[in-house]
C-alpha cells in the first residue's frame, strides 16, 4: 500500500524537505548525542530480526554520517551480519522525544589501527579478560569495528508542542530524510 497524503495529514505536514544537508546532519548528530545508545537490528538466517543496544564510538563530526561500533566478533550478531549485512540502527532521545532510524549496511573492520583509533578502556568490561590471548583490550582478536554505512536516515526532530486549531493536525516537530546522495555515498542494495 502506498502512502496516502490525504489520509495521513500528520506525516504529510511534518515532512520537511527544505533543510540543507549540512543542517540535517547537524540535527541528526544532536539526536545521537542525546540518545547516546542505539538499537542495532540484524536479520538471522531464519528471517528473525534481532536488536541489541550499542553505543557509537568516536567523535561526531558534522560531515560524518557513518556509525562506528566496537563489537565482539564471537557474538551471534556476526553470524547474522554474514547472512545479511543490511541493518537498521534506531535512536530515541527521551528528553526531547526526537528519534532517528538509520538504514544501511554493516562492514566488519579488523584493522588494528582503526580499532585503536576508536578504542576506549571503558569498553573492556564487555569483553572480559578470559585468557592470555583474549584480554579484553584493543589487541584482543575478538575486538572488531562494525561500521554502518547509510542508505537512508529518517528522523523526527521534536519542536515545541503543537495545538490543533480549527480541525488542523498539530505538528510538534519535523520528519526529515537524509539520503545517500546528499552525503555523497553510493546507494547499496
Coordinates of N, CA and C in Angstrom, one line a residue:
X1 N 0.8 -1.2 0.0 CA 0.0 0.0 0.0 C 0.9 1.2 0.0
X2 N 0.6 2.2 -0.9 CA 1.4 3.4 -0.9 C 0.9 4.4 0.1
X3 N 1.7 5.4 0.3 CA 1.4 6.4 1.3 C 0.3 7.3 0.7
X4 N -0.8 7.5 1.4 CA -1.9 8.4 1.0 C -1.8 9.6 1.8
X5 N -1.4 10.7 1.2 CA -1.2 12.0 1.9 C -2.5 12.5 2.5
X6 N -3.6 12.3 1.8 CA -4.9 12.8 2.3 C -5.3 12.1 3.6
X7 N -5.0 10.8 3.7 CA -5.4 10.0 4.8 C -4.4 10.0 5.9
X8 N -3.2 10.6 5.7 CA -2.1 10.7 6.7 C -1.6 12.2 6.7
X9 N -2.5 13.1 7.2 CA -2.1 14.5 7.2 C -0.9 14.8 8.2
X10 N -0.8 14.0 9.2 CA 0.3 14.3 10.2 C 1.6 14.1 9.5
X11 N 1.9 13.0 8.9 CA 3.1 12.8 8.2 C 3.3 13.8 7.1
X12 N 2.3 14.0 6.3 CA 2.4 15.0 5.2 C 2.8 16.3 5.6
X13 N 2.2 16.8 6.7 CA 2.5 18.1 7.3 C 3.9 18.2 8.0
X14 N 4.3 17.1 8.5 CA 5.6 17.1 9.3 C 6.8 16.9 8.4
X15 N 6.6 16.4 7.2 CA 7.8 16.2 6.3 C 8.4 17.5 5.9
X16 N 9.7 17.7 6.2 CA 10.3 19.0 5.8 C 11.5 18.7 4.9
X17 N 11.3 19.1 3.6 CA 12.3 18.8 2.6 C 13.1 20.1 2.3
X18 N 12.9 21.2 3.0 CA 13.5 22.4 2.8 C 14.6 22.7 3.8
X19 N 15.4 21.7 4.1 CA 16.5 21.8 5.0 C 17.8 21.4 4.3
X20 N 18.9 22.1 4.5 CA 20.1 21.8 3.8 C 20.7 20.5 4.3
X21 N 21.4 19.7 3.5 CA 22.0 18.5 4.0 C 22.9 18.7 5.2
X22 N 23.7 19.8 5.3 CA 24.5 20.1 6.5 C 23.7 20.3 7.7
X23 N 22.5 21.0 7.6 CA 21.7 21.2 8.8 C 21.0 19.8 9.2
X24 N 20.6 19.0 8.2 CA 20.1 17.7 8.5 C 21.1 16.9 9.3
X25 N 22.4 16.9 8.9 CA 23.4 16.1 9.5 C 23.6 16.6 11.0
X26 N 23.7 17.9 11.1 CA 23.9 18.5 12.4 C 22.8 18.1 13.4
X27 N 21.5 18.2 12.9 CA 20.4 17.8 13.8 C 20.4 16.3 14.1
X28 N 20.8 15.5 13.1 CA 20.9 14.1 13.3 C 21.9 13.7 14.4
X29 N 23.1 14.4 14.3 CA 24.1 14.1 15.3 C 23.6 14.6 16.7
X30 N 22.8 15.6 16.8 CA 22.3 16.0 18.1 C 21.4 14.9 18.7
X31 N 20.6 14.3 17.9 CA 19.7 13.2 18.3 C 20.6 12.1 18.9
X32 N 21.6 11.7 18.1 CA 22.5 10.6 18.6 C 23.2 11.0 19.9
X33 N 23.7 12.2 20.0 CA 24.3 12.6 21.3 C 23.3 12.5 22.4
X34 N 22.1 13.0 22.2 CA 21.0 13.0 23.2 C 20.6 11.5 23.6
X35 N 20.5 10.7 22.6 CA 20.1 9.3 22.9 C 21.2 8.4 23.5
X36 N 22.5 8.7 23.1 CA 23.7 8.0 23.5 C 23.8 6.6 23.0
X37 N 22.7 5.8 23.1 CA 22.7 4.4 22.8 C 21.7 4.1 21.7
X38 N 22.1 3.3 20.7 CA 21.1 2.9 19.7 C 20.8 1.5 19.7
X39 N 19.8 1.0 19.0 CA 19.4 -0.4 18.9 C 19.8 -0.8 17.5
X40 N 20.9 -1.7 17.4 CA 21.3 -2.2 16.1 C 20.5 -3.5 15.8
X41 N 19.8 -3.5 14.7 CA 18.9 -4.6 14.3 C 19.6 -5.3 13.1
X42 N 19.7 -6.7 13.3 CA 20.2 -7.5 12.3 C 19.2 -8.6 11.9
X43 N 19.4 -9.3 10.8 CA 18.5 -10.4 10.4 C 19.2 -11.7 10.5
X44 N 18.6 -12.7 11.2 CA 19.1 -14.0 11.3 C 18.8 -14.8 10.0
X45 N 19.4 -16.0 9.8 CA 19.2 -16.8 8.6 C 17.8 -17.3 8.5
X46 N 17.1 -17.4 9.6 CA 15.7 -17.8 9.6 C 14.7 -16.6 9.4
X47 N 15.2 -15.4 9.2 CA 14.4 -14.2 8.9 C 14.1 -13.4 10.1
X48 N 14.3 -14.0 11.3 CA 14.0 -13.2 12.6 C 14.9 -12.0 12.7
X49 N 14.3 -10.9 13.2 CA 15.1 -9.7 13.4 C 15.5 -9.7 14.9
X50 N 16.8 -9.3 15.1 CA 17.3 -9.3 16.5 C 17.9 -7.9 16.7
X51 N 17.6 -7.3 17.8 CA 18.1 -5.9 18.2 C 18.9 -6.0 19.5
X52 N 19.9 -5.2 19.5 CA 20.7 -5.1 20.8 C 21.2 -3.7 20.9
X53 N 21.4 -3.3 22.2 CA 21.8 -1.9 22.5 C 23.3 -1.8 22.1
X54 N 23.7 -0.7 21.4 CA 25.0 -0.5 21.0 C 25.3 1.1 21.1
X55 N 26.4 1.5 21.6 CA 26.8 2.9 21.6 C 27.8 3.2 20.6
X56 N 27.5 4.2 19.7 CA 28.5 4.6 18.7 C 29.8 5.1 19.5
X57 N 30.9 4.8 18.9 CA 32.2 5.3 19.5 C 32.9 6.3 18.6
X58 N 33.8 7.1 19.1 CA 34.5 8.1 18.3 C 33.8 9.4 18.4
X59 N 34.4 10.4 17.8 CA 33.9 11.8 17.9 C 32.9 12.0 16.7
X60 N 32.0 12.8 16.9 CA 31.0 13.2 15.9 C 31.5 14.4 15.1
X61 N 31.4 14.3 13.8 CA 31.7 15.5 13.0 C 30.5 15.7 12.2
X62 N 30.3 16.9 11.8 CA 29.1 17.3 11.1 C 29.1 16.7 9.7
X63 N 30.3 16.3 9.2 CA 30.4 15.7 7.9 C 30.3 14.2 7.8
X64 N 30.5 13.5 9.0 CA 30.5 12.1 9.1 C 29.1 11.6 9.4
X65 N 28.6 10.7 8.6 CA 27.2 10.1 8.9 C 27.3 8.6 9.2
X66 N 28.4 8.0 8.8 CA 28.6 6.5 9.2 C 28.7 6.4 10.7
X67 N 28.1 5.2 11.1 CA 28.2 4.9 12.6 C 29.3 3.9 12.8
X68 N 30.0 4.1 13.9 CA 31.1 3.2 14.2 C 30.8 2.5 15.6
X69 N 30.9 1.2 15.7 CA 30.7 0.5 16.9 C 31.9 -0.5 17.1
X70 N 32.3 -0.6 18.4 CA 33.2 -1.7 18.8 C 32.4 -2.9 19.2
X71 N 32.8 -4.1 18.7 CA 31.9 -5.3 19.0 C 32.8 -6.5 19.1
X72 N 32.2 -7.5 19.7 CA 32.8 -8.8 19.9 C 32.5 -9.8 18.8
X73 N 33.5 -10.2 18.0 CA 33.2 -11.0 16.8 C 32.8 -12.4 17.2
X74 N 32.8 -12.8 18.5 CA 32.3 -14.1 18.9 C 30.8 -14.1 19.2
X75 N 30.2 -12.9 19.1 CA 28.7 -12.8 19.4 C 27.9 -13.2 18.2
X76 N 26.6 -13.6 18.5 CA 25.7 -14.1 17.4 C 25.5 -13.0 16.3
X77 N 25.6 -11.8 16.6 CA 25.3 -10.7 15.6 C 26.2 -10.9 14.4
X78 N 27.4 -11.5 14.5 CA 28.3 -11.6 13.4 C 27.9 -12.7 12.4
X79 N 27.3 -13.8 12.9 CA 26.6 -14.8 12.0 C 25.5 -14.1 11.2
X80 N 24.8 -13.3 11.9 CA 23.7 -12.6 11.3 C 24.2 -11.6 10.2
X81 N 25.3 -10.9 10.5 CA 25.8 -10.0 9.5 C 26.4 -10.7 8.3
X82 N 26.9 -11.9 8.5 CA 27.3 -12.7 7.4 C 26.2 -13.1 6.5
X83 N 25.0 -13.4 7.2 CA 23.8 -13.8 6.5 C 23.2 -12.6 5.7
X84 N 23.2 -11.4 6.3 CA 22.6 -10.2 5.7 C 23.3 -9.0 6.3
X85 N 24.0 -8.3 5.5 CA 24.7 -7.1 6.0 C 23.8 -5.9 6.1
X86 N 22.6 -5.9 5.7 CA 21.6 -4.8 5.8 C 21.2 -4.7 7.3
X87 N 21.3 -3.6 7.8 CA 20.9 -3.4 9.2 C 20.1 -2.1 9.4
X88 N 19.6 -1.9 10.6 CA 19.0 -0.7 11.0 C 19.5 -0.3 12.4
X89 N 19.7 0.9 12.6 CA 20.1 1.4 13.9 C 19.1 2.5 14.3
X90 N 18.4 2.3 15.4 CA 17.4 3.3 15.8 C 17.9 4.0 17.1
X91 N 17.5 5.3 17.2 CA 17.9 6.0 18.4 C 16.6 6.8 18.9
X92 N 16.5 6.9 20.2 CA 15.4 7.7 20.8 C 15.9 8.5 21.9
X93 N 15.7 9.8 21.8 CA 16.2 10.8 22.9 C 15.0 11.1 23.7
X94 N 14.8 10.4 24.9 CA 13.6 10.6 25.7 C 13.5 12.0 26.2
X95 N 14.6 12.8 26.3 CA 14.5 14.1 26.9 C 13.8 15.1 25.9
X96 N 13.9 14.8 24.6 CA 13.3 15.6 23.6 C 12.2 15.0 22.8
X97 N 12.1 13.6 22.8 CA 11.2 12.8 22.0 C 11.6 12.7 20.6
X98 N 12.8 13.2 20.2 CA 13.4 13.1 18.9 C 13.8 11.7 18.7
X99 N 13.7 11.2 17.5 CA 14.2 9.8 17.2 C 14.9 9.8 15.8
X100 N 15.7 8.7 15.6 CA 16.3 8.6 14.3 C 16.3 7.1 13.9
X101 N 16.1 6.8 12.6 CA 16.2 5.4 12.1 C 17.2 5.4 11.0
X102 N 18.2 4.7 11.2 CA 19.4 4.7 10.3 C 19.4 3.4 9.6
X103 N 19.2 3.4 8.3 CA 19.1 2.2 7.5 C 20.3 2.1 6.6
X104 N 21.0 1.0 6.6 CA 22.2 0.8 5.8 C 22.8 -0.6 5.8
X105 N 24.1 -0.7 5.6 CA 24.7 -2.0 5.6 C 25.9 -1.9 6.5
X106 N 26.3 -3.1 7.1 CA 27.4 -3.1 8.1 C 28.6 -3.7 7.4
X107 N 29.7 -3.1 7.7 CA 31.1 -3.6 7.3 C 31.8 -4.0 8.6
X108 N 32.4 -5.1 8.6 CA 33.2 -5.5 9.7 C 34.7 -5.2 9.4
X109 N 35.3 -4.5 10.3 CA 36.7 -4.0 10.1 C 37.6 -4.6 11.2
X110 N 38.6 -5.3 10.8 CA 39.5 -6.0 11.8 C 40.8 -5.3 11.9
X111 N 41.0 -4.2 11.2 CA 42.2 -3.4 11.1 C 42.5 -2.8 12.5
X112 N 43.7 -3.3 13.1 CA 44.0 -2.8 14.5 C 44.2 -1.3 14.6
X113 N 44.6 -0.7 13.6 CA 44.8 0.8 13.7 C 43.4 1.5 13.8
X114 N 42.4 1.0 13.1 CA 41.1 1.5 13.2 C 40.5 1.2 14.5
X115 N 40.7 0.0 15.0 CA 40.2 -0.3 16.4 C 40.8 0.6 17.4
X116 N 42.2 0.8 17.3 CA 42.8 1.6 18.3 C 42.4 3.0 18.3
X117 N 42.1 3.5 17.0 CA 41.6 4.9 16.9 C 40.3 5.1 17.6
X118 N 39.4 4.1 17.7 CA 38.1 4.2 18.4 C 38.0 3.6 19.7
X119 N 39.1 3.0 20.2 CA 39.1 2.2 21.5 C 38.9 3.1 22.7
X120 N 38.2 2.7 23.7 CA 38.0 3.3 24.9 C 38.1 2.2 26.0
X121 N 39.0 2.4 27.0 CA 39.2 1.4 28.0 C 37.9 1.0 28.7
X122 N 36.9 1.9 28.7 CA 35.6 1.5 29.4 C 34.9 0.4 28.7
X123 N 35.3 0.1 27.4 CA 34.7 -1.0 26.6 C 35.2 -2.4 27.1
X124 N 36.3 -2.4 27.8 CA 36.9 -3.7 28.1 C 36.0 -4.6 28.9
X125 N 35.2 -4.1 29.7 CA 34.2 -4.9 30.6 C 33.3 -5.7 29.7
X126 N 33.0 -5.3 28.5 CA 32.1 -6.1 27.7 C 32.8 -7.3 27.1
X127 N 34.1 -7.4 27.2 CA 34.8 -8.5 26.6 C 35.3 -9.4 27.7
X128 N 35.8 -8.9 28.8 CA 36.3 -9.7 29.8 C 37.7 -10.2 29.5
X129 N 38.5 -10.4 30.5 CA 39.9 -11.0 30.4 C 39.7 -12.5 30.6
X130 N 39.6 -13.3 29.5 CA 39.3 -14.7 29.6 C 40.6 -15.6 29.5
X131 N 41.6 -15.1 28.9 CA 42.9 -15.9 28.8 C 44.0 -15.0 28.3
X132 N 45.2 -15.6 28.1 CA 46.3 -14.8 27.7 C 46.1 -14.1 26.3
X133 N 45.3 -14.7 25.4 CA 45.1 -14.1 24.1 C 43.9 -13.1 24.2
X134 N 42.9 -13.5 24.9 CA 41.6 -12.7 25.0 C 41.6 -11.9 26.2
X135 N 42.3 -10.8 26.3 CA 42.4 -9.9 27.5 C 41.4 -8.8 27.6
X136 N 40.5 -8.7 26.5 CA 39.5 -7.6 26.6 C 40.1 -6.2 26.3
X137 N 41.2 -6.2 25.6 CA 41.8 -4.9 25.3 C 41.7 -4.7 23.7
X138 N 42.3 -3.6 23.3 CA 42.3 -3.3 21.8 C 43.0 -4.3 21.0
X139 N 43.9 -5.1 21.6 CA 44.6 -6.1 20.8 C 44.0 -7.5 20.9
X140 N 42.9 -7.6 21.6 CA 42.1 -8.9 21.7 C 41.6 -9.2 20.3
X141 N 41.8 -10.4 19.8 CA 41.3 -10.8 18.4 C 39.8 -10.8 18.3
X142 N 39.1 -10.8 19.4 CA 37.6 -10.7 19.4 C 37.1 -9.3 19.1
X143 N 37.9 -8.3 19.3 CA 37.6 -6.9 19.2 C 37.6 -6.5 17.8
X144 N 36.5 -6.0 17.2 CA 36.4 -5.5 15.8 C 35.6 -4.3 15.8
X145 N 35.6 -3.6 14.7 CA 34.7 -2.5 14.4 C 33.6 -2.9 13.5
X146 N 32.4 -2.4 13.8 CA 31.3 -2.5 12.8 C 31.1 -1.1 12.4
X147 N 31.2 -0.9 11.1 CA 30.9 0.4 10.5 C 29.6 0.3 9.8
X148 N 28.6 1.1 10.1 CA 27.4 1.1 9.4 C 27.3 2.3 8.4
X149 N 27.2 1.9 7.2 CA 27.2 2.9 6.1 C 25.7 3.1 5.7
X150 N 25.2 4.3 5.6 CA 23.8 4.5 5.4 C 23.3 4.5 4.0
X151 N 22.1 4.0 3.8 CA 21.4 4.2 2.5 C 20.5 5.4 2.7
X152 N 19.9 5.4 3.9 CA 18.9 6.5 4.3 C 18.9 6.6 5.8
X153 N 18.7 7.9 6.2 CA 18.5 8.2 7.6 C 17.2 9.0 7.7
X154 N 16.2 8.5 8.4 CA 15.0 9.2 8.7 C 14.9 9.6 10.1
X155 N 14.6 10.8 10.4 CA 14.5 11.2 11.8 C 13.4 12.2 12.1
X156 N 13.0 12.2 13.3 CA 12.0 13.1 13.8 C 12.7 14.1 14.7
X157 N 12.6 15.4 14.4 CA 13.2 16.4 15.2 C 12.1 17.1 15.9
X158 N 12.0 16.8 17.2 CA 10.9 17.4 18.0 C 11.1 18.9 18.2
X159 N 10.0 19.6 18.0 CA 10.0 21.1 18.2 C 9.0 21.3 19.3
X160 N 8.5 22.5 19.5 CA 7.6 22.9 20.5 C 6.3 22.1 20.3
X161 N 5.6 21.9 21.4 CA 4.3 21.2 21.3 C 3.3 22.0 20.4
X162 N 2.5 21.3 19.6 CA 1.6 22.0 18.8 C 0.1 21.8 19.3
X163 N -0.7 22.8 19.1 CA -2.1 22.8 19.5 C -2.9 22.8 18.2
X164 N -3.9 22.0 18.2 CA -4.8 21.9 17.0 C -5.7 23.1 17.0
X165 N -5.8 23.7 15.8 CA -6.7 24.9 15.6 C -7.7 24.6 14.5
X166 N -8.9 24.7 14.7 CA -9.9 24.5 13.7 C -9.8 23.2 12.9
X167 N -9.6 22.1 13.6 CA -9.5 20.8 13.0 C -8.2 20.5 12.3
X168 N -7.2 21.4 12.4 CA -5.9 21.1 11.8 C -5.1 20.1 12.6
X169 N -4.3 19.4 12.0 CA -3.5 18.4 12.7 C -2.2 19.1 13.3
X170 N -2.0 19.0 14.6 CA -0.9 19.7 15.2 C 0.4 19.0 14.8
X171 N 1.5 19.7 14.6 CA 2.7 19.2 14.1 C 3.8 19.6 15.1
X172 N 4.1 18.8 16.1 CA 5.1 19.2 17.1 C 6.6 19.0 16.8
X173 N 6.8 18.8 15.5 CA 8.2 18.5 15.0 C 8.3 18.4 13.5
X174 N 9.5 17.9 13.1 CA 9.7 17.8 11.7 C 10.2 16.4 11.4
X175 N 9.7 15.8 10.3 CA 10.2 14.5 9.8 C 11.2 14.8 8.7
X176 N 12.4 14.3 8.8 CA 13.4 14.6 7.8 C 14.1 13.3 7.3
X177 N 14.6 13.4 6.1 CA 15.3 12.3 5.5 C 16.6 12.7 4.9
X178 N 17.7 12.0 5.2 CA 19.0 12.2 4.7 C 19.2 11.0 3.8
X179 N 19.4 11.2 2.5 CA 19.6 10.0 1.6 C 21.1 10.0 1.2
X180 N 21.5 8.8 0.7 CA 22.9 8.6 0.4 C 23.5 9.6 -0.6
X181 N 22.7 10.1 -1.5 CA 23.1 11.1 -2.5 C 23.5 12.4 -1.8
X182 N 22.8 12.8 -0.8 CA 23.0 14.0 -0.1 C 24.4 14.0 0.7
X183 N 24.8 12.9 1.1 CA 26.1 12.8 1.8 C 27.2 12.2 1.0
X184 N 26.9 12.1 -0.3 CA 28.0 11.6 -1.3 C 28.3 10.2 -1.2
X185 N 27.4 9.3 -0.7 CA 27.7 7.9 -0.6 C 27.0 7.1 -1.7
X186 N 27.5 6.0 -2.2 CA 26.8 5.2 -3.2 C 25.7 4.5 -2.5
X187 N 24.6 4.4 -3.2 CA 23.4 3.6 -2.7 C 23.7 2.1 -2.8
X188 N 23.6 1.4 -1.7 CA 23.9 0.0 -1.6 C 22.6 -0.8 -1.4
X189 N 22.4 -1.8 -2.2 CA 21.2 -2.6 -2.1 C 21.6 -4.0 -1.7

